[in-house]
Tab-separated table of C-alpha atoms in Angstrom:
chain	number	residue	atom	x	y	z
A	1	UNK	CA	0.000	0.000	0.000
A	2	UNK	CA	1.534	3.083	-0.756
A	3	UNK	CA	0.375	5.430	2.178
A	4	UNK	CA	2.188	2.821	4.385
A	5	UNK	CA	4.770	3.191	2.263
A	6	UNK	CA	7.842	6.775	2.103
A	7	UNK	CA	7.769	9.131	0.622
A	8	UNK	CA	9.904	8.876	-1.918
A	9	UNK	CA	7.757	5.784	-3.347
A	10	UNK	CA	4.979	7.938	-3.559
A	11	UNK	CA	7.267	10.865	-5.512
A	12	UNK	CA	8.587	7.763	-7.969
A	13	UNK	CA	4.672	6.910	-8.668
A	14	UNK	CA	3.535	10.977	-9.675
A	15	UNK	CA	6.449	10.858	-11.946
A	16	UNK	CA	5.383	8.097	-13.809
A	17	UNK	CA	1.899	9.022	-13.929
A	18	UNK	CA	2.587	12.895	-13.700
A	19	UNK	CA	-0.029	12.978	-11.174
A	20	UNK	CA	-0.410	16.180	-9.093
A	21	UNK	CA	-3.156	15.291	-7.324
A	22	UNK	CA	-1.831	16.273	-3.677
A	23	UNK	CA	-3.863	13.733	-2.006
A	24	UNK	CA	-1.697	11.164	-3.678
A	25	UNK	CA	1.296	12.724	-1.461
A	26	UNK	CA	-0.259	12.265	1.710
A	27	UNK	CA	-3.298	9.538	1.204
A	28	UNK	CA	-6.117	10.038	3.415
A	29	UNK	CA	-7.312	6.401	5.141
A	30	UNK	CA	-10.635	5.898	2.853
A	31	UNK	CA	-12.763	6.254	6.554
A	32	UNK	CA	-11.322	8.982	7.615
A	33	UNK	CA	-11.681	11.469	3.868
A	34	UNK	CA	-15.246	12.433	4.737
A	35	UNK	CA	-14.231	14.276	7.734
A	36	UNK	CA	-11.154	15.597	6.763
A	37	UNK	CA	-10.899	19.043	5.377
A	38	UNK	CA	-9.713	19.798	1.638
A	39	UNK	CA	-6.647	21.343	0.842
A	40	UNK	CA	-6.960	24.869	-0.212
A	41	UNK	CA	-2.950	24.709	-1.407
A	42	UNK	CA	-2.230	23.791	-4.676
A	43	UNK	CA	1.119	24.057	-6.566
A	44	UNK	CA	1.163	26.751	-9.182
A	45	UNK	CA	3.438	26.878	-12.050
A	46	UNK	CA	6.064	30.113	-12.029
A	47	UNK	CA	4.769	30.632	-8.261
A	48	UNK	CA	5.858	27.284	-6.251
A	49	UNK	CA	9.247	26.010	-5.873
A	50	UNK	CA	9.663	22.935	-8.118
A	51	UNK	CA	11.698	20.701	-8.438
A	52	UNK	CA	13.743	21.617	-11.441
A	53	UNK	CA	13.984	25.361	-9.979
A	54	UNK	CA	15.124	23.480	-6.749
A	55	UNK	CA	17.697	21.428	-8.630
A	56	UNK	CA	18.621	24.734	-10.591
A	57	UNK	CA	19.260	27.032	-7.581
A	58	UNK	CA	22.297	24.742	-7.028
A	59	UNK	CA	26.103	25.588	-8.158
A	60	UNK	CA	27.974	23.226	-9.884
A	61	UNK	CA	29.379	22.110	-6.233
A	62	UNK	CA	26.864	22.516	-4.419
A	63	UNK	CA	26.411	25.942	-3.215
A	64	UNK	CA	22.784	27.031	-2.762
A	65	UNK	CA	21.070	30.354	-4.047
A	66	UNK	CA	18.759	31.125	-1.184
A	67	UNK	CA	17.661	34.675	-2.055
A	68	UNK	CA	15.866	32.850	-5.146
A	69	UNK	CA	14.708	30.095	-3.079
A	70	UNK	CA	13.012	32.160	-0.809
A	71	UNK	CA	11.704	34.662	-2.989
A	72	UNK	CA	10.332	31.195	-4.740
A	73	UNK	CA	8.526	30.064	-1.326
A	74	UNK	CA	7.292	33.228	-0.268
A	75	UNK	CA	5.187	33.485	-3.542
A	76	UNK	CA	3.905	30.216	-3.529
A	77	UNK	CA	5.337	27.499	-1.156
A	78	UNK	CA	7.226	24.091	-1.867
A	79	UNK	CA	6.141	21.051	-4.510
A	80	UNK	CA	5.337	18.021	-2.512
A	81	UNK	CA	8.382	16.206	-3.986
A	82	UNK	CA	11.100	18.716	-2.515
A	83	UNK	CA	9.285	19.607	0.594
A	84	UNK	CA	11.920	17.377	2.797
A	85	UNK	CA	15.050	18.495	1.281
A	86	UNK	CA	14.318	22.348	1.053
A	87	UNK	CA	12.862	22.373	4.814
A	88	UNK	CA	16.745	20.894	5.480
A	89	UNK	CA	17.725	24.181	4.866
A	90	UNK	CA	14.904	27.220	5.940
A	91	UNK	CA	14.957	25.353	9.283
A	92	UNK	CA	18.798	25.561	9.301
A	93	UNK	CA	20.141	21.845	9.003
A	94	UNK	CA	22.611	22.832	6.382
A	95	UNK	CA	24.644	26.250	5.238
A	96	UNK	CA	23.844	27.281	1.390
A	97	UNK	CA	27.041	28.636	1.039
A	98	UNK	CA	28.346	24.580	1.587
A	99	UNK	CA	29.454	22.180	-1.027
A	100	UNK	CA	27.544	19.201	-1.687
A	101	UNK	CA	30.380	17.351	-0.228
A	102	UNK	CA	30.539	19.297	2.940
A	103	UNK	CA	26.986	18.866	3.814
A	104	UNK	CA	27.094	14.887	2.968
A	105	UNK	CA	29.888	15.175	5.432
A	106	UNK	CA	27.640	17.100	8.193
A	107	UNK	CA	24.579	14.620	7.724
A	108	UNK	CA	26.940	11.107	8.523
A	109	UNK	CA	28.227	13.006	11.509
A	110	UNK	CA	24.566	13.158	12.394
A	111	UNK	CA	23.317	10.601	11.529
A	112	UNK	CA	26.588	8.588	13.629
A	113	UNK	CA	25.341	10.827	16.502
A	114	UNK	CA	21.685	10.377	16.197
A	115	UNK	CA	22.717	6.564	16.135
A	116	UNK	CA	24.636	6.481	19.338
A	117	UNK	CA	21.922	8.800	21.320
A	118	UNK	CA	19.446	6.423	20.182
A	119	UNK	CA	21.867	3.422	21.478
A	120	UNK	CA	21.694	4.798	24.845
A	121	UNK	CA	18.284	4.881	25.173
A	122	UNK	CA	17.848	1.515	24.168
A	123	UNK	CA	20.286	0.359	26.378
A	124	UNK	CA	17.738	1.123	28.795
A	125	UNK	CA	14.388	0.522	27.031
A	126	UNK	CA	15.048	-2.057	24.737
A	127	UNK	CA	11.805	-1.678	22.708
A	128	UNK	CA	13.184	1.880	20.869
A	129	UNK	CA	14.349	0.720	17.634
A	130	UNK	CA	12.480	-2.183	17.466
A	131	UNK	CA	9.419	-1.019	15.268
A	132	UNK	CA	6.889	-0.845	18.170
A	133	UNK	CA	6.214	1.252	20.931
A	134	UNK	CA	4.641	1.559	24.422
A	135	UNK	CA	1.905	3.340	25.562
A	136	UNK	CA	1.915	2.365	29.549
A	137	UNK	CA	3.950	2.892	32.187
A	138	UNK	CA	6.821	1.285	32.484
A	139	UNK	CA	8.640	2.503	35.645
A	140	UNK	CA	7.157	3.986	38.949
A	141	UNK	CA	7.832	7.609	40.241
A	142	UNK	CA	10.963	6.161	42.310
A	143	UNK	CA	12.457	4.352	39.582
A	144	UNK	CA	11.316	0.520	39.901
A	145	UNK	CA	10.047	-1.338	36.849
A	146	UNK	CA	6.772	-2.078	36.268
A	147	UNK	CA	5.395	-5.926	36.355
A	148	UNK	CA	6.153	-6.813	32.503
A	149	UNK	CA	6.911	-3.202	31.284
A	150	UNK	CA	9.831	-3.149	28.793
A	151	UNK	CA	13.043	-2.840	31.427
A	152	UNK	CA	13.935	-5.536	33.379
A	153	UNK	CA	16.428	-2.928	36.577
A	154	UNK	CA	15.508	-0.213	38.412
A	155	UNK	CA	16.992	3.309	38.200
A	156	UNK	CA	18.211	6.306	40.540
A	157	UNK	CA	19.345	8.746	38.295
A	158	UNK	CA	16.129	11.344	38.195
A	159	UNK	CA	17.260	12.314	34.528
A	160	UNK	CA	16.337	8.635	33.683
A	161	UNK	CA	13.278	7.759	35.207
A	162	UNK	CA	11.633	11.439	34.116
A	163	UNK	CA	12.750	10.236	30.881
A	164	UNK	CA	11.284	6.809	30.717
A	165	UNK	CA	7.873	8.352	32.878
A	166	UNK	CA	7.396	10.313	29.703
A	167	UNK	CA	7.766	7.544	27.475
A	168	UNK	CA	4.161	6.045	27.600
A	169	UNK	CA	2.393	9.539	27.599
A	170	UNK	CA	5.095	9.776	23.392
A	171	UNK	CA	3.235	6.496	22.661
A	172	UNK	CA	-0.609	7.627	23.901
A	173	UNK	CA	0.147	10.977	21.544
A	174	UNK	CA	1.862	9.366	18.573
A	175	UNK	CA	-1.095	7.050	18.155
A	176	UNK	CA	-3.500	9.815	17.813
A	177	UNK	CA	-1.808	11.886	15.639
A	178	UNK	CA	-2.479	12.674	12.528
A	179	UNK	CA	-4.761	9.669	12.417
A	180	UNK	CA	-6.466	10.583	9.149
A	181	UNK	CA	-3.337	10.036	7.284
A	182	UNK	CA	-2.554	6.464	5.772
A	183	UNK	CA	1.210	6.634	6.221
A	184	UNK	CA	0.320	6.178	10.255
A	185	UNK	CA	-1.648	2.711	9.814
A	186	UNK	CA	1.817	1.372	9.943
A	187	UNK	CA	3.260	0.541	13.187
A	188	UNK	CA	6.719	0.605	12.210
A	189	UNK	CA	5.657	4.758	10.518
A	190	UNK	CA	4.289	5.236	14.405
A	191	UNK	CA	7.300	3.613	15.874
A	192	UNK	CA	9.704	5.574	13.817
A	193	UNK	CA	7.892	8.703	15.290
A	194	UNK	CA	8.047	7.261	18.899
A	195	UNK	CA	11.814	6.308	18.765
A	196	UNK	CA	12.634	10.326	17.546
A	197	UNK	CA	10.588	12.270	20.143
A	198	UNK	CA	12.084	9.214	23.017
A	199	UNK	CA	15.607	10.395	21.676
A	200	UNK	CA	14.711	14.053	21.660
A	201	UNK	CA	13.720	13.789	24.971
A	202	UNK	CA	16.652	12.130	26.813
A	203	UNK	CA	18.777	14.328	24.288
A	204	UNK	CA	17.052	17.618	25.485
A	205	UNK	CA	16.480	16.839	29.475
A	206	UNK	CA	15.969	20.114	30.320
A	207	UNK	CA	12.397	20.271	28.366
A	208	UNK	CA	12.194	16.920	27.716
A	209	UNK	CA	8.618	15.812	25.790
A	210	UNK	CA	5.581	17.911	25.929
A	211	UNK	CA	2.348	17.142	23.902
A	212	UNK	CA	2.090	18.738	20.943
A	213	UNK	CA	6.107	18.132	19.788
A	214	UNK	CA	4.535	14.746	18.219
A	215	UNK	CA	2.225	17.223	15.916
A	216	UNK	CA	5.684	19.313	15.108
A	217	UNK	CA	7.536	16.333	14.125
A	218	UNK	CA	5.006	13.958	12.533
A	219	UNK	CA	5.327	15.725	9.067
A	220	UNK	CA	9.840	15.404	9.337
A	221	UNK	CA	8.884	11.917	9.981
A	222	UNK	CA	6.716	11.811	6.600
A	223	UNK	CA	9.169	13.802	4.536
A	224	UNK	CA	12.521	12.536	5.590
A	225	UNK	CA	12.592	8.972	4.852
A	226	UNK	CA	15.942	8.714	6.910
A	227	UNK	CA	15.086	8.308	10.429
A	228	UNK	CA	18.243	10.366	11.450
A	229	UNK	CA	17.568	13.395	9.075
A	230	UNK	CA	14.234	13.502	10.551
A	231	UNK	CA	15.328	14.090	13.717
A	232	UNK	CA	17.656	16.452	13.359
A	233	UNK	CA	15.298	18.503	11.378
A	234	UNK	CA	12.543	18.235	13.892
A	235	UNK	CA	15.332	19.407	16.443
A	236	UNK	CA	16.173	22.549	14.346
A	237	UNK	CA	12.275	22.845	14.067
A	238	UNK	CA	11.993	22.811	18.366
A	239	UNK	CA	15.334	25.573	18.361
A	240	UNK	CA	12.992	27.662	17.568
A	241	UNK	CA	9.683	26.276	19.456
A	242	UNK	CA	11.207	25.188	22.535
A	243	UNK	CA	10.914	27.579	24.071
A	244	UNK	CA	6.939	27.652	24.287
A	245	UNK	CA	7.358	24.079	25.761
A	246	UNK	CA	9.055	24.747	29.020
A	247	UNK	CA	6.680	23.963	31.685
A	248	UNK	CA	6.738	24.841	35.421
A	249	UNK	CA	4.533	23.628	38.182
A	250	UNK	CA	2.772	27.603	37.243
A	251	UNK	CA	2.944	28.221	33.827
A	252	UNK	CA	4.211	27.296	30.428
A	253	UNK	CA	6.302	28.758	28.302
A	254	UNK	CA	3.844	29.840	25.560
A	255	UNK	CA	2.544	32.108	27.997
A	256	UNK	CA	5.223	34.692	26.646
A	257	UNK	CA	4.175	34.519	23.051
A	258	UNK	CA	0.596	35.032	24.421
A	259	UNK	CA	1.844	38.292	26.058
A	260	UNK	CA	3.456	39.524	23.305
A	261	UNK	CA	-0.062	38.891	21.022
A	262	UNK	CA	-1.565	40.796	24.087
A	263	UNK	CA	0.550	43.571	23.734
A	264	UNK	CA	0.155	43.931	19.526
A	265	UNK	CA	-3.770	43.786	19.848
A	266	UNK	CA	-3.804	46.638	22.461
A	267	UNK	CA	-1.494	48.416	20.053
A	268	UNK	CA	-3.409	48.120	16.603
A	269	UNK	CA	-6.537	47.430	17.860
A	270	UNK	CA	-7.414	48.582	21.090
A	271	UNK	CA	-11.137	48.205	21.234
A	272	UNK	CA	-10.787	44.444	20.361
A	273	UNK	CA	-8.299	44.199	23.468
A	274	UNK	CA	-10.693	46.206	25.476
A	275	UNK	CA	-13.836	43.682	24.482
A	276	UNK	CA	-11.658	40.721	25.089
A	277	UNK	CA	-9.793	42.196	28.921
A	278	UNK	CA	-14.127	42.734	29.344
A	279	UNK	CA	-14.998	38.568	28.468
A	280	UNK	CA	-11.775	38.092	31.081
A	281	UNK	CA	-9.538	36.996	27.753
A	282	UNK	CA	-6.816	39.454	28.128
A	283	UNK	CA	-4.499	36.635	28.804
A	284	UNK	CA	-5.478	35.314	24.948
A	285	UNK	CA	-5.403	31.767	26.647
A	286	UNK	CA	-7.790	30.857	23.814
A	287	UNK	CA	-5.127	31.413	21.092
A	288	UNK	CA	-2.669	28.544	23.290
A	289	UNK	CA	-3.452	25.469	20.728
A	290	UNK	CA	-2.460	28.298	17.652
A	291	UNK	CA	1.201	28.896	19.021
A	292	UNK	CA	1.903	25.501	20.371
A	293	UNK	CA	1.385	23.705	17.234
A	294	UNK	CA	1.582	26.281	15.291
A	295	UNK	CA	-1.763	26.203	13.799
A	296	UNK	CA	-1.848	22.013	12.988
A	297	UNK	CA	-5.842	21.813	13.855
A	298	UNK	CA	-6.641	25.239	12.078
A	299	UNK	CA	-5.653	24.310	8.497
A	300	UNK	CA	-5.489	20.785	6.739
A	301	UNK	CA	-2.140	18.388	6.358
A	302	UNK	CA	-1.195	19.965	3.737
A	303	UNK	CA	-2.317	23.402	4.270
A	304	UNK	CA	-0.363	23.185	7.521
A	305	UNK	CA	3.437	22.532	5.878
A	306	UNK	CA	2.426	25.284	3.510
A	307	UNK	CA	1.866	27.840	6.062
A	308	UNK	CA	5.163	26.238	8.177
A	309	UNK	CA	7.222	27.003	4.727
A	310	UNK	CA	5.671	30.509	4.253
A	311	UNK	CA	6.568	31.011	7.965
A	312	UNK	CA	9.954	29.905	8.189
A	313	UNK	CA	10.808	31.456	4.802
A	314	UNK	CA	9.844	34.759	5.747
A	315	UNK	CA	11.506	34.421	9.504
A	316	UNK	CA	14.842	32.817	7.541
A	317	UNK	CA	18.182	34.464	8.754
A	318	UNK	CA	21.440	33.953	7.010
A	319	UNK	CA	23.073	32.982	10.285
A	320	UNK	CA	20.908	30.587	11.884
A	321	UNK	CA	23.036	27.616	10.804
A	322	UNK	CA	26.398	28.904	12.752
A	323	UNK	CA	24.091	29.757	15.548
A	324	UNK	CA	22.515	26.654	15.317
A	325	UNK	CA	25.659	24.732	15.179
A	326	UNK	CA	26.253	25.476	18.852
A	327	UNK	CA	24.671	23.928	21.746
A	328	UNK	CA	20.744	24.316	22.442
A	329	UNK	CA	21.606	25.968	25.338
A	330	UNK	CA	23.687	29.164	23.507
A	331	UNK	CA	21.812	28.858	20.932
A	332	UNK	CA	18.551	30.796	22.467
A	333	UNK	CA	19.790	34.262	21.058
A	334	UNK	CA	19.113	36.221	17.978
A	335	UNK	CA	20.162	35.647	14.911
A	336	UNK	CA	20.075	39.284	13.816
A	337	UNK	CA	23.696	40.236	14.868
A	338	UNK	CA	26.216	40.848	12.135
A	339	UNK	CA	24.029	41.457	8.853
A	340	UNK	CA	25.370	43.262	5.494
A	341	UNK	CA	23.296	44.791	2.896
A	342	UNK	CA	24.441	41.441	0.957
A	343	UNK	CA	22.716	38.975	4.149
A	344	UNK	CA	20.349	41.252	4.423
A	345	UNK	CA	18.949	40.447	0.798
A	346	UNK	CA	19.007	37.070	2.317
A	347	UNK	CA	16.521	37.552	4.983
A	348	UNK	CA	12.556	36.284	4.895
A	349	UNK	CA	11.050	39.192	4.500
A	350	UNK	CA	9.628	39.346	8.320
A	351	UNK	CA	13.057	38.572	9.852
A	352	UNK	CA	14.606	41.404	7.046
A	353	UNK	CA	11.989	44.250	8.942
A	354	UNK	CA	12.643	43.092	11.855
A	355	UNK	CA	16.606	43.754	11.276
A	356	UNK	CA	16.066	46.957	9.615
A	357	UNK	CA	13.836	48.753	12.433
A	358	UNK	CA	16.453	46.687	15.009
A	359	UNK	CA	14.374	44.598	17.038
A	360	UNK	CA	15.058	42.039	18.789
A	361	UNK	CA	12.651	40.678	20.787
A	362	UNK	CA	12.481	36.956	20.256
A	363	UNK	CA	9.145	36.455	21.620
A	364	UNK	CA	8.040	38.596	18.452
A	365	UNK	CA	8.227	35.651	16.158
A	366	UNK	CA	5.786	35.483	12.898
A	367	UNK	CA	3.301	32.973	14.505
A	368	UNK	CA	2.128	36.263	16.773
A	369	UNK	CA	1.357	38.252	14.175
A	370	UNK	CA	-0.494	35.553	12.161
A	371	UNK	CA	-2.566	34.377	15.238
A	372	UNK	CA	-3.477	38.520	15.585
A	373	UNK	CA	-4.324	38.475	11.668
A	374	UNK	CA	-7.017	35.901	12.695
A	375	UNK	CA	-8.409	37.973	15.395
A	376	UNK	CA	-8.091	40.828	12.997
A	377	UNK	CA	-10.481	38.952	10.537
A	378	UNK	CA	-12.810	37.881	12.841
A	379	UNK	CA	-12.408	41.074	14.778
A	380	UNK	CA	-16.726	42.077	13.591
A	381	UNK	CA	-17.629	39.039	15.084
A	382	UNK	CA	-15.719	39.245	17.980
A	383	UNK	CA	-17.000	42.768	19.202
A	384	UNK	CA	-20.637	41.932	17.911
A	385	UNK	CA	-21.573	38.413	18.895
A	386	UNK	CA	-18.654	37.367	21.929
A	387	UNK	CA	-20.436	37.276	25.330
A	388	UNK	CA	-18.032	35.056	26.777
A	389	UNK	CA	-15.103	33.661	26.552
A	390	UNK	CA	-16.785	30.030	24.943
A	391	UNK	CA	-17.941	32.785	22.498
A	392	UNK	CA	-14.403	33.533	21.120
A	393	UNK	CA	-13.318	30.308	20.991
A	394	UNK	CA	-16.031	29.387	19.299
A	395	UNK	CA	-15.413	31.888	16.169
A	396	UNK	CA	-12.400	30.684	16.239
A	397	UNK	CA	-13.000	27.442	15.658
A	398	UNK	CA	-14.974	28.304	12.416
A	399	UNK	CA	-12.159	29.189	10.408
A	400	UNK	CA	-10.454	25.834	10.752
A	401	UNK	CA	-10.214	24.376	6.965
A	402	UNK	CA	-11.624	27.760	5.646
A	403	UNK	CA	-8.080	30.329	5.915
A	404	UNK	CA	-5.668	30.650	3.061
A	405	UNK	CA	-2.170	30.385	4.505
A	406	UNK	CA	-0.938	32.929	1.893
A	407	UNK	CA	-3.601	35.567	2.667
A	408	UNK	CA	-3.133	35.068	6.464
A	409	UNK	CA	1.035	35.724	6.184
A	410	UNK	CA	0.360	38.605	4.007
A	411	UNK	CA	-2.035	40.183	6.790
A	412	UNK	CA	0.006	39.331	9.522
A	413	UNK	CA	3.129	41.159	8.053
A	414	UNK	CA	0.701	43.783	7.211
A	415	UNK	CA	-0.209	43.840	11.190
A	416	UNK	CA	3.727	43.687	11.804
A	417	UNK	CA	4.545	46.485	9.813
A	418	UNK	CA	1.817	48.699	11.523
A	419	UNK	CA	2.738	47.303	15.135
A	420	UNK	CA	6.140	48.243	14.660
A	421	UNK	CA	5.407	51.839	13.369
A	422	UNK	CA	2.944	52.367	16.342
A	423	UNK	CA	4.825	51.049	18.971
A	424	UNK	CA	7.431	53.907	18.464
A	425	UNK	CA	5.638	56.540	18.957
């Protein structure tokens, strides 16, 4: 079946048939197409990035044009076929000023490390890299195995048993995600999943696995058929989303972003902020879901990866691969330092304004301005028929499978533009 199958097999099949039918990328299970929303994204010739312009943006050894890449993306997102490779680079897995032999150089040295992380943690659970998963507990809060869980000694170490006490809530998430899709009636595709976010989360200890990272990674896991490049992706993916992850006992990390849309609605639109601080929503709690998973349950599959390659093409910064190069830790600064008129050209065209009128707030990222250009186009609605809080959310939830990922980036750099300019005077 080919929705169990990668991805690849499924680009090998459209080239034969020169299909471009996008459900034939990412098969919906036949039970499941009724309820699932239609894809408003569809590639358009001289607009998307295809693959020959992808293949053509390429020097002879390897150096990438990315100006004309993301000029290409901005206008009209990324073909289906190339999705994978090109996200390699807007998310900052690779430099486009390295050679093709360079970067095949970079991925074995991660993929060698990805294969020794993921050693470790079997060495403990045995079941990660074994094409299933587990979705109960396998170790109590003071580190003693459960009756026939999947270790057979106890542990001390607290970084190890918070790691395996996460383990079963990865498995209870990665088997409801994305559901709809065929690819995920494969154990071994959920498994694959599983192993990544187990690894990220003994790799990163310090956030560790919240839900909602499955919905971030599940499409590197459908893109990247290499288990290893998939990770590592996903992991330049969280650089910039971790963030919003880190929970305390009081609060999560989100909770910053959600301050910062706070702060642009009072500044371009008062009397929405005003109606909403009246319903008791001035702490936008009901836009959480949008910035956590960066809008997964308000467009479709595929609308979803074209609205995450719109974002990270207009947020892309020519140094984000040197800054990503160093550890997570260091790596939690901006990426604006250091930028000629030459890098500058190179710039997404949010992260480019944000350079030029110098700020630097990294809570400002572009998913704040497009969850305000959703309260902006529902703002009638809001001030008229909102009573309560339920109300909002409820508005809300009527634009899921009905925005236009395009339209919505164009507003909310639109809404950056005039946030910026107000928030001078």
């Amino acid at each position: 079946m080919v929705g169990c199958g990668g991805l690849s097999e499924i680009v090998d099949i459209m080239k034969r048939t020169g299909a471009e039918d996008l459900g034939d990328f990412y098969p919906i299970r036949p039970d499941c197409q009724a309820d699932t929303p239609k894809p408003r994204f569809k590639p358009r010739a001289g607009k998307t990035l295809s693959e020959r312009r992808w293949n053509a943006a390429f020097s002879e050894d390897g150096h990438l044009d990315i100006e004309k890449v993301l000029r290409r993306i901005q206008r009209g997102g990324v073909h289906p076929a190339i999705k994978g490779s090109v996200w390699e680079f807007v998310l900052g897995c690779f430099d486009p000023n390295s050679t093709y032999e360079e970067r095949n150089q970079l991925r074995q040295r991660r993929r060698e490390q990805y294969i020794r992380w993921k050693a470790e943690c079997q060495h403990m659970v045995p079941v990660i890299g074994s094409g299933k998963l587990i979705t109960t507990p396998i170790i109590t809060d003071v580190g003693q195995p459960v009756i026939d869980s999947a270790i057979n000694s106890s542990f001390s170490d607290k970084r190890s048993i918070q790691w395996m006490l996460a383990l079963h809530q990865i498995g209870l998430d990665v088997v409801r995600t994305d559901r709809a899709l065929a690819f995920y009636e494969s154990e071994k595709n959920q498994a694959k999943l599983w192993d990544i976010l187990a690894v990220y989360a003994w790799v990163d200890n310090d956030i560790s696995y919240v839900q909602g990272m499955n919905d971030i990674c599940s499409p590197m896991v459908i893109l990247l058929e290499n288990e290893a490049d998939a990770f590592w992706c996903f992991e330049r993916a969280m650089r910039r989303l971790r963030e919003n992850f880190r929970c305390s006992a009081s609060s999560m990390g989100v909770q910053t972003q959600l301050s910062t849309l706070s702060q642009v609605i009072k500044t371009v639109d008062p009397k929405l902020h005003q109606h909403l601080e009246d319903l008791d929503g001035g702490e936008y709690l009901f836009a959480f879901r949008m910035l956590m998973v960066l809008f997964r349950r308000e467009f479709s599959f595929v609308d979803s990866l074209y609205l995450w390659e719109l974002m990270w093409a207009m947020e892309y910064n020519p140094n984000i691969f040197s800054l990503y190069e160093k550890p997570i830790a260091e790596s939690d600064k901006s990426a604006a330092s250091m930028l000629n008129n030459k890098l500058l050209k190179q710039c997404g065209k949010f992260e480019r304004n944000k350079v030029k009128t110098g700020c630097k707030d990294q809570q400002s990222a572009l998913a704040v301005f497009l969850v305000a250009s959703v309260l902006e186009a529902k703002n009638k609605r809001i001030l008229k028929e909102a009573k309560g809080l339920d109300d909002v959310v409820q508005i809300l939830s009527d634009i899921t499978g009905n925005m236009d990922a395009r339209k919505v980036c164009k507003e909310a750099l639109k809404i950056h533009k005039k946030y910026l300019s107000k928030a001078k005077k």
